[in-house]
Every structure is written in C-alpha cells, then in structure tokens.
Coordinates of C-alpha atoms in Angstrom, one line a residue:
M1014 CA 0.0 0.0 0.0
L1015 CA 1.4 3.4 -0.9
D1016 CA 2.1 5.9 1.9
L1017 CA 0.1 8.7 0.3
T1018 CA -1.8 11.1 2.6
Y1019 CA -4.1 13.7 1.1
E1020 CA -7.2 15.7 1.8
L1021 CA -10.5 15.4 -0.1
P1022 CA -11.1 18.3 -2.5
K1023 CA -14.2 20.4 -1.9
P1024 CA -17.1 19.8 -4.3
K1025 CA -17.8 22.4 -7.0
V1026 CA -20.5 24.7 -5.8
I1027 CA -22.6 26.8 -8.2
A1028 CA -24.7 29.6 -6.8
G1029 CA -28.2 29.6 -8.2
A1030 CA -30.8 32.3 -7.8
K1031 CA -32.4 30.4 -4.9
H1032 CA -29.9 27.8 -3.7
D1033 CA -26.3 26.7 -3.8
W1034 CA -25.9 23.5 -5.9
E1035 CA -23.3 20.8 -5.9
L1036 CA -22.1 18.8 -8.9
V1037 CA -22.1 15.0 -9.2
I1038 CA -20.3 13.4 -12.1
G1039 CA -19.8 9.9 -13.4
M1040 CA -17.7 9.0 -16.4
E1041 CA -17.9 6.3 -19.0
V1042 CA -14.5 6.3 -20.7
H1043 CA -14.0 4.5 -24.0
A1044 CA -10.3 3.5 -24.5
Q1045 CA -9.2 1.9 -27.7
V1046 CA -7.0 -1.1 -26.9
S1047 CA -3.5 -0.9 -28.2
S1048 CA -3.5 -3.9 -30.5
N1049 CA -2.5 -4.5 -34.1
A1050 CA -5.7 -6.4 -34.9
K1051 CA -9.4 -5.9 -34.1
L1052 CA -11.4 -7.6 -31.4
F1053 CA -13.0 -10.3 -33.6
S1054 CA -11.0 -10.1 -36.8
G1055 CA -7.4 -9.9 -38.0
A1056 CA -8.0 -6.6 -39.8
S1057 CA -5.4 -3.8 -39.0
T1058 CA -6.2 -1.1 -36.4
K1059 CA -3.7 1.4 -37.9
F1060 CA -5.0 5.0 -37.8
G1061 CA -5.1 7.1 -40.9
A1062 CA -5.3 4.3 -43.5
E1063 CA -7.3 4.7 -46.7
P1064 CA -11.0 4.6 -45.9
N1065 CA -12.5 1.1 -45.8
S1066 CA -9.0 -0.6 -46.3
N1067 CA -8.9 -2.1 -42.8
V1068 CA -12.0 -4.2 -43.1
A1069 CA -12.2 -8.0 -42.9
F1070 CA -15.2 -10.0 -44.0
V1071 CA -16.5 -10.3 -40.5
D1072 CA -16.2 -6.5 -40.0
A1073 CA -18.4 -6.0 -43.1
A1074 CA -20.9 -8.6 -41.7
M1075 CA -20.6 -10.8 -44.8
P1076 CA -23.0 -13.8 -44.6
G1077 CA -21.6 -16.8 -42.8
M1078 CA -18.8 -14.9 -41.1
L1079 CA -18.3 -15.7 -37.4
P1080 CA -16.3 -13.6 -34.9
V1081 CA -13.2 -15.1 -33.3
I1082 CA -11.9 -13.4 -30.2
N1083 CA -8.5 -11.8 -30.2
E1084 CA -6.7 -13.1 -27.1
Y1085 CA -4.3 -10.2 -27.0
C1086 CA -7.2 -7.8 -26.6
V1087 CA -8.4 -9.9 -23.6
E1088 CA -4.9 -9.7 -22.1
Q1089 CA -4.9 -5.9 -22.5
A1090 CA -8.2 -5.6 -20.8
V1091 CA -7.0 -7.8 -17.9
R1092 CA -3.8 -5.8 -17.7
T1093 CA -5.8 -2.6 -17.4
G1094 CA -8.0 -4.0 -14.7
L1095 CA -4.9 -5.0 -12.7
G1096 CA -3.5 -1.6 -13.2
L1097 CA -6.7 -0.1 -11.6
K1098 CA -6.5 -2.6 -8.7
A1099 CA -9.7 -4.1 -10.0
D1100 CA -11.3 -7.6 -9.6
I1101 CA -10.7 -9.8 -12.7
N1102 CA -13.6 -12.0 -13.6
L1103 CA -12.5 -15.4 -14.7
W1104 CA -15.9 -16.0 -16.4
S1105 CA -17.4 -13.3 -18.6
A1106 CA -19.7 -13.3 -21.6
F1107 CA -20.5 -11.2 -24.7
D1108 CA -23.9 -9.8 -25.4
R1109 CA -25.5 -8.3 -28.5
K1110 CA -26.7 -4.7 -28.1
N1111 CA -29.3 -4.1 -30.8
Y1112 CA -29.5 -0.6 -32.1
F1113 CA -29.5 1.2 -35.5
Y1114 CA -25.8 1.6 -36.2
P1115 CA -25.3 3.0 -39.8
D1116 CA -21.6 2.4 -39.5
L1117 CA -21.8 -1.2 -38.0
P1118 CA -22.9 -3.4 -40.9
Q1119 CA -24.1 -6.2 -38.6
G1120 CA -26.7 -3.9 -37.1
Y1121 CA -25.7 -4.7 -33.5
Q1122 CA -22.7 -4.1 -31.2
I1123 CA -21.0 -7.0 -29.4
S1124 CA -20.5 -5.8 -25.8
Q1125 CA -20.5 -7.2 -22.3
L1126 CA -23.5 -5.9 -20.3
Y1127 CA -24.2 -8.6 -17.8
H1128 CA -20.9 -10.2 -17.3
P1129 CA -17.9 -7.8 -17.8
I1130 CA -14.3 -9.1 -17.8
V1131 CA -13.3 -6.6 -15.0
G1132 CA -15.1 -5.7 -11.8
E1133 CA -14.6 -3.0 -9.2
G1134 CA -11.4 -1.0 -9.0
E1135 CA -10.2 2.5 -8.1
V1136 CA -8.2 5.4 -9.3
L1137 CA -6.4 7.9 -7.1
V1138 CA -7.0 11.3 -8.7
E1139 CA -4.6 14.0 -7.4
L1140 CA -5.4 17.7 -8.1
G1141 CA -2.0 19.3 -7.5
D1142 CA -3.0 21.3 -4.5
G1143 CA -2.5 18.6 -1.9
T1144 CA -6.0 17.2 -2.4
A1145 CA -7.0 13.9 -4.0
R1146 CA -10.0 11.8 -4.5
N1147 CA -10.3 8.0 -4.8
V1148 CA -12.7 7.5 -7.7
R1149 CA -14.3 4.0 -7.7
V1150 CA -14.4 2.1 -11.0
E1151 CA -17.6 0.1 -11.3
R1152 CA -16.5 -2.2 -14.2
I1153 CA -14.5 -2.5 -17.4
H1154 CA -16.0 -4.3 -20.3
M1155 CA -14.8 -5.0 -23.9
E1156 CA -16.9 -4.0 -26.9
Q1157 CA -16.6 -3.2 -30.6
D1158 CA -16.1 0.3 -31.8
A1159 CA -18.4 1.5 -34.6
G1160 CA -17.2 3.0 -37.9
K1161 CA -17.4 6.6 -38.9
S1162 CA -20.2 8.4 -40.8
I1163 CA -19.1 11.4 -42.9
H1164 CA -21.8 13.9 -43.8
D1165 CA -19.9 16.8 -45.3
M1166 CA -18.4 15.4 -48.5
D1167 CA -21.5 15.5 -50.6
P1168 CA -24.7 17.6 -50.4
H1169 CA -27.0 14.6 -51.0
M1170 CA -25.2 11.5 -49.6
S1171 CA -23.4 10.4 -46.5
F1172 CA -20.3 8.2 -46.6
V1173 CA -19.2 5.5 -44.3
D1174 CA -15.6 4.5 -43.3
L1175 CA -15.5 1.1 -41.6
N1176 CA -11.9 1.1 -40.6
R1177 CA -12.7 1.6 -36.9
T1178 CA -15.5 -0.9 -37.1
G1179 CA -14.7 -3.8 -34.8
V1180 CA -11.7 -2.2 -33.1
C1181 CA -11.6 -3.3 -29.4
L1182 CA -12.7 -0.7 -26.9
M1183 CA -12.5 -0.9 -23.1
E1184 CA -15.4 0.9 -21.5
I1185 CA -14.3 2.1 -18.1
V1186 CA -17.3 3.0 -16.0
S1187 CA -16.9 5.0 -12.8
R1188 CA -19.2 5.5 -9.9
P1189 CA -20.6 9.1 -9.4
D1190 CA -17.7 10.0 -7.2
I1191 CA -16.4 13.0 -9.2
R1192 CA -17.4 16.4 -7.8
G1193 CA -16.3 19.1 -10.3
P1194 CA -15.0 19.8 -13.8
E1195 CA -11.4 20.0 -12.8
E1196 CA -11.7 16.6 -11.1
A1197 CA -13.3 15.1 -14.2
A1198 CA -10.4 16.3 -16.4
A1199 CA -7.9 15.0 -13.8
Y1200 CA -9.6 11.6 -13.7
I1201 CA -9.3 11.3 -17.4
A1202 CA -5.7 12.4 -17.3
K1203 CA -4.9 9.8 -14.6
L1204 CA -6.6 7.0 -16.5
R1205 CA -4.7 7.9 -19.6
Q1206 CA -1.4 8.0 -17.7
I1207 CA -2.0 4.6 -16.1
M1208 CA -2.9 3.0 -19.5
Q1209 CA 0.1 4.6 -21.2
Y1210 CA 2.3 3.1 -18.5
L1211 CA 0.7 -0.2 -19.0
G1212 CA 0.8 0.0 -22.8
T1213 CA -2.9 -0.8 -23.1
C1214 CA -4.1 2.4 -24.7
D1215 CA -2.1 5.2 -26.3
G1216 CA -4.6 7.8 -25.0
N1217 CA -4.6 9.9 -28.2
M1218 CA -7.8 11.9 -27.8
Q1219 CA -7.2 13.7 -31.1
N1220 CA -7.4 10.4 -33.0
G1221 CA -10.5 9.4 -31.0
N1222 CA -8.6 6.6 -29.1
L1223 CA -9.8 8.0 -25.8
R1224 CA -13.3 9.4 -25.5
A1225 CA -15.7 10.0 -22.6
D1226 CA -19.4 10.1 -22.0
V1227 CA -20.0 12.4 -19.0
N1228 CA -23.0 12.0 -16.7
V1229 CA -23.8 15.2 -15.0
S1230 CA -26.3 15.9 -12.3
V1231 CA -26.8 18.6 -9.5
C1232 CA -28.0 18.3 -6.0
L1233 CA -28.5 20.4 -2.9
P1234 CA -25.7 20.4 -0.3
G1235 CA -25.9 17.4 2.1
Q1236 CA -27.7 15.2 -0.4
Y1237 CA -24.5 13.6 -1.7
E1238 CA -23.5 12.6 1.8
K1239 CA -26.8 10.9 2.2
Y1240 CA -26.1 9.0 -1.1
Q1241 CA -22.7 8.0 0.2
E1242 CA -24.2 6.6 3.4
T1243 CA -26.9 4.7 1.7
Q1244 CA -25.8 4.3 -1.9
D1245 CA -29.3 5.2 -2.7
F1246 CA -29.3 7.2 -6.0
S1247 CA -32.7 8.9 -5.1
H1248 CA -30.7 11.4 -3.1
L1249 CA -29.0 12.6 -6.2
G1250 CA -30.5 14.6 -9.1
T1251 CA -31.5 13.2 -12.5
R1252 CA -28.4 12.8 -14.7
C1253 CA -27.9 13.7 -18.3
E1254 CA -25.2 12.1 -20.4
I1255 CA -23.0 14.2 -22.6
K1256 CA -21.7 12.0 -25.4
N1257 CA -18.4 11.5 -27.2
M1258 CA -16.1 14.1 -25.5
N1259 CA -12.5 13.9 -26.7
S1260 CA -11.0 17.1 -25.2
M1261 CA -10.1 17.9 -21.6
R1262 CA -11.0 21.5 -22.1
F1263 CA -14.3 20.8 -23.7
I1264 CA -15.2 18.2 -21.0
Q1265 CA -14.8 20.9 -18.3
Q1266 CA -16.7 23.5 -20.3
A1267 CA -19.6 21.0 -21.0
I1268 CA -19.9 20.0 -17.3
E1269 CA -20.2 23.7 -16.3
V1270 CA -22.7 24.5 -19.0
E1271 CA -24.9 21.5 -18.4
A1272 CA -24.9 22.0 -14.6
R1273 CA -26.1 25.6 -15.1
R1274 CA -28.8 24.5 -17.5
Q1275 CA -30.1 21.9 -15.0
I1276 CA -30.0 24.5 -12.1
A1277 CA -32.0 27.0 -14.2
I1278 CA -34.7 24.4 -14.9
L1279 CA -34.9 23.2 -11.3
E1280 CA -35.1 26.7 -9.8
A1281 CA -37.9 27.5 -12.3
G1282 CA -39.9 24.6 -10.9
G1283 CA -39.2 22.2 -13.8
E1284 CA -37.9 18.7 -13.8
I1285 CA -34.7 17.3 -15.4
V1286 CA -35.4 14.7 -18.2
Q1287 CA -32.9 11.9 -18.3
E1288 CA -31.4 12.1 -21.8
T1289 CA -28.3 12.0 -24.0
R1290 CA -27.0 15.4 -25.0
L1291 CA -24.2 16.8 -27.2
Y1292 CA -21.9 19.7 -26.4
D1293 CA -21.5 22.5 -28.9
P1294 CA -18.3 24.3 -28.1
D1295 CA -19.0 27.1 -30.6
K1296 CA -22.4 28.0 -29.1
G1297 CA -21.3 27.0 -25.5
E1298 CA -24.4 24.9 -24.9
T1299 CA -25.5 21.3 -24.7
R1300 CA -28.4 20.2 -26.8
S1301 CA -30.7 17.2 -26.7
M1302 CA -29.7 14.2 -28.8
R1303 CA -32.1 11.5 -27.7
S1304 CA -33.9 10.3 -24.6
K1305 CA -31.7 8.2 -22.4
E1306 CA -32.2 4.5 -23.3
E1307 CA -32.2 1.8 -20.6
A1308 CA -30.8 -1.6 -21.1
H1309 CA -34.1 -3.1 -22.2
D1310 CA -34.3 -0.6 -25.0
Y1311 CA -31.3 -2.2 -26.6
R1312 CA -32.8 -5.7 -26.4
Y1313 CA -29.6 -7.2 -25.1
F1314 CA -29.2 -11.0 -25.3
P1315 CA -26.2 -13.3 -25.1
D1316 CA -24.3 -13.4 -28.4
P1317 CA -25.0 -16.9 -29.9
D1318 CA -21.8 -16.8 -32.0
L1319 CA -19.5 -16.5 -28.9
L1320 CA -19.0 -18.9 -26.1
P1321 CA -18.6 -17.5 -22.6
L1322 CA -15.0 -16.3 -22.0
E1323 CA -13.2 -18.4 -19.4
I1324 CA -9.7 -17.5 -18.3
E1325 CA -7.4 -19.1 -15.8
Q1326 CA -6.1 -17.5 -12.6
D1327 CA -2.5 -18.6 -13.4
W1328 CA -2.8 -16.7 -16.7
V1329 CA -4.0 -13.6 -14.8
D1330 CA -1.2 -14.0 -12.2
G1331 CA 1.4 -14.2 -15.0
I1332 CA 0.1 -10.9 -16.4
A1333 CA 0.2 -9.3 -12.9
A1334 CA 3.7 -10.5 -12.4
N1335 CA 4.9 -8.6 -15.5
L1336 CA 3.1 -5.3 -14.8
P1337 CA 5.4 -2.3 -15.1
E1338 CA 5.9 0.1 -12.2
L1339 CA 2.8 2.3 -12.2
P1340 CA 2.7 6.1 -11.8
D1341 CA 1.7 6.2 -8.1
E1342 CA 4.4 3.7 -7.1
K1343 CA 7.0 5.4 -9.3
K1344 CA 6.2 8.8 -7.8
A1345 CA 6.4 7.5 -4.3
R1346 CA 9.8 5.9 -5.1
F1347 CA 11.1 9.1 -6.7
I1348 CA 10.2 11.1 -3.5
N1349 CA 11.8 8.5 -1.2
D1350 CA 14.9 7.6 -3.3
F1351 CA 15.8 11.0 -4.8
G1352 CA 14.4 13.3 -2.1
L1353 CA 12.1 15.1 -4.6
S1354 CA 9.2 17.3 -3.7
D1355 CA 5.7 16.0 -4.5
Y1356 CA 5.4 18.5 -7.3
D1357 CA 8.7 17.6 -9.0
A1358 CA 7.9 13.9 -8.7
S1359 CA 4.5 14.4 -10.3
V1360 CA 6.0 16.3 -13.2
L1361 CA 8.7 13.7 -13.8
T1362 CA 6.3 10.7 -13.7
A1363 CA 3.7 12.4 -15.9
D1364 CA 4.7 10.0 -18.7
V1365 CA 6.9 6.9 -19.1
E1366 CA 9.5 8.6 -21.3
S1367 CA 10.0 11.6 -18.9
A1368 CA 10.4 9.3 -15.9
A1369 CA 13.0 7.1 -17.7
F1370 CA 14.9 10.1 -18.9
F1371 CA 15.1 11.6 -15.4
E1372 CA 16.0 8.3 -13.8
E1373 CA 18.9 7.7 -16.2
T1374 CA 20.1 11.3 -15.7
A1375 CA 19.9 11.1 -11.9
K1376 CA 21.7 7.7 -11.6
G1377 CA 24.6 8.2 -9.2
R1378 CA 24.0 11.9 -8.9
S1379 CA 22.0 14.4 -6.8
G1380 CA 18.3 13.7 -7.5
K1381 CA 17.3 17.3 -6.6
L1382 CA 19.9 18.8 -8.9
A1383 CA 19.0 16.4 -11.7
A1384 CA 15.3 17.1 -11.3
N1385 CA 16.0 20.9 -11.4
W1386 CA 17.9 20.6 -14.7
V1387 CA 15.5 18.1 -16.3
I1388 CA 12.3 20.1 -15.3
N1389 CA 13.5 23.7 -15.6
E1390 CA 16.1 23.7 -18.3
L1391 CA 15.3 20.7 -20.5
F1392 CA 11.5 20.5 -20.2
G1393 CA 11.3 24.3 -20.4
R1394 CA 13.2 24.4 -23.6
L1395 CA 11.4 21.5 -25.2
K1396 CA 8.0 23.0 -24.3
K1397 CA 9.1 26.3 -25.8
E1398 CA 9.9 24.5 -29.1
D1399 CA 6.9 22.2 -28.9
H1400 CA 9.0 19.1 -28.7
A1401 CA 8.4 15.9 -26.8
I1402 CA 11.0 14.3 -24.5
T1403 CA 11.6 11.7 -27.1
E1404 CA 12.8 14.4 -29.5
S1405 CA 15.3 15.9 -27.0
P1406 CA 18.6 16.7 -28.7
V1407 CA 20.2 16.4 -25.2
S1408 CA 20.7 12.8 -24.0
P1409 CA 20.6 11.8 -20.3
A1410 CA 24.3 11.1 -20.5
Q1411 CA 25.0 14.7 -21.8
L1412 CA 22.8 16.3 -19.2
G1413 CA 24.3 14.1 -16.5
G1414 CA 27.7 15.3 -17.7
I1415 CA 26.7 18.9 -17.2
I1416 CA 25.5 18.1 -13.7
D1417 CA 28.8 16.3 -12.9
L1418 CA 30.7 19.5 -13.9
I1419 CA 28.5 21.6 -11.6
A1420 CA 28.9 19.1 -8.7
S1421 CA 32.7 19.1 -9.0
D1422 CA 32.9 22.9 -9.1
A1423 CA 34.4 22.7 -12.5
I1424 CA 31.8 25.2 -13.7
S1425 CA 29.3 27.6 -12.1
G1426 CA 25.6 27.5 -12.6
K1427 CA 25.8 30.4 -15.0
I1428 CA 28.5 28.7 -17.1
A1429 CA 26.4 25.5 -17.0
K1430 CA 23.5 27.3 -18.7
D1431 CA 25.8 28.5 -21.4
L1432 CA 27.1 25.0 -21.7
F1433 CA 23.6 23.6 -21.9
E1434 CA 22.8 25.9 -24.8
I1435 CA 25.9 24.7 -26.7
V1436 CA 25.1 21.0 -26.1
Y1437 CA 21.4 21.6 -27.0
T1438 CA 22.2 23.3 -30.3
E1439 CA 25.5 21.7 -31.3
G1440 CA 25.8 18.5 -29.4
G1441 CA 29.1 17.1 -28.0
D1442 CA 30.6 15.9 -24.8
P1443 CA 30.1 18.6 -22.0
A1444 CA 33.5 17.9 -20.4
Q1445 CA 35.3 18.2 -23.7
I1446 CA 33.5 21.4 -24.6
V1447 CA 34.5 23.0 -21.3
E1448 CA 38.1 22.0 -21.7
E1449 CA 38.4 23.1 -25.4
R1450 CA 36.6 26.4 -24.9
G1451 CA 38.2 27.4 -21.6
M1452 CA 34.9 27.5 -19.7
K1453 CA 36.2 26.1 -16.4
Q1454 CA 35.5 28.4 -13.5
V1455 CA 38.4 30.0 -11.6
T1456 CA 38.8 28.4 -8.2
D1457 CA 42.2 29.8 -7.5
T1458 CA 41.6 32.1 -4.6
G1459 CA 44.8 33.9 -5.3
A1460 CA 43.7 35.0 -8.8
I1461 CA 40.2 35.9 -7.4
E1462 CA 41.8 37.9 -4.6
T1463 CA 44.0 39.8 -7.0
A1464 CA 41.0 40.9 -9.1
L1465 CA 39.1 41.9 -5.9
D1466 CA 42.0 43.9 -4.5
E1467 CA 42.2 45.9 -7.8
I1468 CA 38.5 46.7 -7.7
I1469 CA 38.6 47.7 -4.0
A1470 CA 41.6 50.0 -4.7
A1471 CA 39.8 51.6 -7.6
N1472 CA 36.5 52.2 -5.7
P1473 CA 37.2 53.6 -2.2
A1474 CA 33.9 55.4 -1.9
Q1475 CA 32.0 52.2 -2.7
V1476 CA 34.1 50.4 -0.1
E1477 CA 33.0 52.9 2.6
K1478 CA 29.3 52.5 1.6
A1479 CA 29.6 48.7 1.7
K1480 CA 31.0 48.8 5.2
V1481 CA 28.1 50.9 6.4
N1482 CA 25.5 48.8 4.4
P1483 CA 26.7 45.2 3.9
K1484 CA 24.0 44.6 1.3
L1485 CA 26.0 46.7 -1.1
A1486 CA 28.8 44.1 -1.0
G1487 CA 27.0 42.4 -3.8
W1488 CA 28.3 45.1 -6.2
F1489 CA 31.9 43.9 -5.6
V1490 CA 30.8 40.3 -6.3
G1491 CA 29.4 41.4 -9.6
Q1492 CA 32.5 43.3 -10.5
V1493 CA 34.8 40.4 -9.8
M1494 CA 32.6 38.0 -11.8
K1495 CA 32.7 40.6 -14.7
A1496 CA 36.5 40.9 -14.4
T1497 CA 36.9 37.1 -14.6
G1498 CA 34.5 36.7 -17.5
G1499 CA 31.9 35.0 -15.2
K1500 CA 34.4 32.2 -14.5
A1501 CA 35.2 32.9 -10.8
N1502 CA 33.7 30.5 -8.3
P1503 CA 30.8 32.5 -6.9
K1504 CA 31.1 30.9 -3.4
A1505 CA 34.8 31.8 -3.2
V1506 CA 34.1 35.4 -4.4
N1507 CA 31.4 35.9 -1.8
E1508 CA 33.7 34.6 1.0
L1509 CA 36.6 36.9 0.0
V1510 CA 34.3 39.9 -0.4
A1511 CA 32.9 39.3 3.1
K1512 CA 36.4 38.9 4.5
K1513 CA 37.8 42.0 2.9
L1514 CA 34.9 44.3 3.6
G1515 CA 33.9 42.9 7.0
G1516 CA 36.5 44.8 8.9

C-alpha cells in the first residue's frame, strides 16, 4: 500500500438564484485497446489508413462470417484491470446490443453488459494542491467500436468509413464520485497516464482513441453525503449524459454549461429529463440528442456466436507479475529515493519517457539537482519549441555530464546554462567542450583575490558605503565576476568579499 496522505477536494458549488448547488459526475471512458488487430478479426487497427481498407469479411458482416476473439485484446483488458486494482472476472460473456448503427454493418454491437471481464477497481486522482479523491471504478467491459459516418463530402449523400468498425474498446465505468469539472479532467488524465504506462491504450484523444461520456447531475448540499451513506441514488439529481467528449478543455466546459442548464430548470420549478446530449463548443451549450435509453431498449441478449469467455487464474497471475511500475508507485519511489518534492515527482512521472529520462540522468547523482535541470532547463526548452522528451537533442548522458561538472565545481551555474545551450544546439561531450573552450570556473583564490583587490583599490567610496551597508557588497561580487568573464567561483568570491569588507 502506498504511503500517500491527502485531503479530499471540496465539491464544485454553483450559486443559483435560490440555492447553492453541488455537482455530481460519473464517467464512461472508451479507451481503444493498443492492438495490431481488431477484437473479432485480423484486420489492422492502424490509424489514418485509406477509408475502408482495414476491413475484414467479419467486420463487413458478410454472410456466414463468425467472430473469433483476439486473445491479446483480452490480455490488454486484464492488464488494465490489474493496473486499476480491480477484480478480474475469470468468467465473462458477450452480449448483442441491438440498435440502429449506420456504421456497424451487422446492425448490433457486441459488448459485455451482464458479465464484464473486469469488476470493481479504483483510481487515485490528485489535483496538484495537496488534495486527491479516490474514484471508484464500477467495471470495465470490452466491446466493438463503430465506424465513422461522414456527412460533409456530398450535399446529398453520407459516406461510411468502416476502418474503426470492430476495433476493441474498453469501456471504463466510474461511480458518481467526481465532484467538479477539474476533477473530471484530472480523472481522465490519470486513467490515460496509467494506461500509457501499461501500454494498453495510447490515450490519443485527437485520433479518438480515448473518448468519454460524461454523466452530470446537480443536488443540494448534504444530499451527496446521504447517497454515500446509503448508496441510494434517489438522493442525487436526475443525470444527463454528454456523449463523445475527446478534449479535456471541452469536458470541463460542457460540465459547467450542463450543470447551469439543470439548475435553471430546477429553480424555475421544472424537472430534469434523463437524456443523452451533445456539447456544442461554438455555441457554448448542450443540446438534446435523444432520450436516455435503458438496457431493455437495446434488447440485449447473449451473443449466440461466442462462447462465454473463461480465463485461468494462473494466466492472470502471469500478467500481474509482469506489470510495469505504475505512476503512483514510481512517484512515491522518486520522492523517497531522490528526495524530490511532491510537485517535482509528479512532473517527472507524468509519462513513461520523462520518468525514464530523469532516472537515467539522476543515476549516481543528486536527485534534486538532476530534477531541477530536467524540469526547468530541458522541459522548459522542449516546451518552448513544442518538442516531446523523445525528441530531445540532449541525452541523459549529456545532461548528466553537465550536472557532474557543476557538482565538481568545474563550472558555475551560470556557465552551466551557457554549456547547456551549446550541447542543445551543437551536441558534443560537455567535459570536452568545457576543456576546449576554456569554460572552467576560476577556483584559484589567489587569482580571485588579486582581481578583488584591484576593484577595491579603484573604488574607495564604494568600499565605505559597503562597510556601512553590507548589502552593497554584492556590487563587488558582480564586478569580480565581470572581471573574470563570469568564471570565478561565486562561493569563493562571496567569501573573499565578506572577509575583505567585513572589517
């Protein structure tokens, strides 16, 4: 168990005309499984392929074609469940969800309503201000993705691209534990981070590989606590579902807009109708899409083409034994082993590549110094140029070399920044660059003292002022640094100035 202490964040409160209202949010996150083939066919899942080129006969629902489950997709779902500390169900089953799908040729979706592969789990969502919430996951089930209908290529016809049809999705369903827009975005971010560490979903929201349906309701203060005590949903307001959100920013905006819409209706004496809505970011509003269906509306029944899915505990244990170190564990280790602050550890473990870069840089060195250089200098420069850590022109060995030169007093912090700029733009070995370009700092106190004595002799009035006001001694430090081309050891300079002017 991780030794993480935190306070619960306060729920988002929106002031209405008559009452204060609190938000209650549940999420259904659709994560595309990282797999080369689809859930029930061998067709490719590669993004950006020519329309309708990644389509097998079973995806196109050709007569006589039967689905065959992709074992690797099952393994990825199990791996995700284990990463969320969830129960893995050794027996699960697939159901047909009957609905009009213009971009699913078979006319139904194969999903897992009654017997999902993953049961209850949890996600610790930290908000960066010392607060965090443990969001309960109700279930994870596998299902087919639908294709894509395109309506803007012809004034009279719609086109259908079936490349996504049959791609394996994991639907991760949370309990209504999220209490505000920022928490909702942080929950999505944490899920994405965990799945990226696990390698089960790349989390690319722009490509549609991670999407969320957001259930929003409002209630009066105190009602949520009654729900928590009883788990009776009647204490909460009627929820509306906002479909297919694939932007953190839009998710937060949509929650705020929808909550205010519901508050206005309730305070006017109306009732909230449970329905599915879409968010229009251009107009800043949600609009009704359809009334919210219940399970019976989809006429679910067990898929007759697929046997129940039975997996063995030994197989699950084998997957568990090979899980990578996950974000929370890595963060705790970075804090303990490298003496990092909570904030620095969070930044460095935000993604797998950044964590690996830091750890290699910090190996055998000061963790705090390495973190400072990785976060402030390297990450800052990469962000400015819109580059990922994988595109860094500076390697961990090179950055480590700069840190070694600082630690050995071969160069000062100021020289180190100049050196970093050279390595970033030109490459090369830091130690060799310092040697060849004469960048070593002057540590010879005799040479520093000579320069200081000359400055003191040339500025007697400034000496008298500094003796009256010791804060003015910094002027002499600056003059010595200038006289030595910035190469004097700052610590030695400060000590000598204090010694010379102290009397």
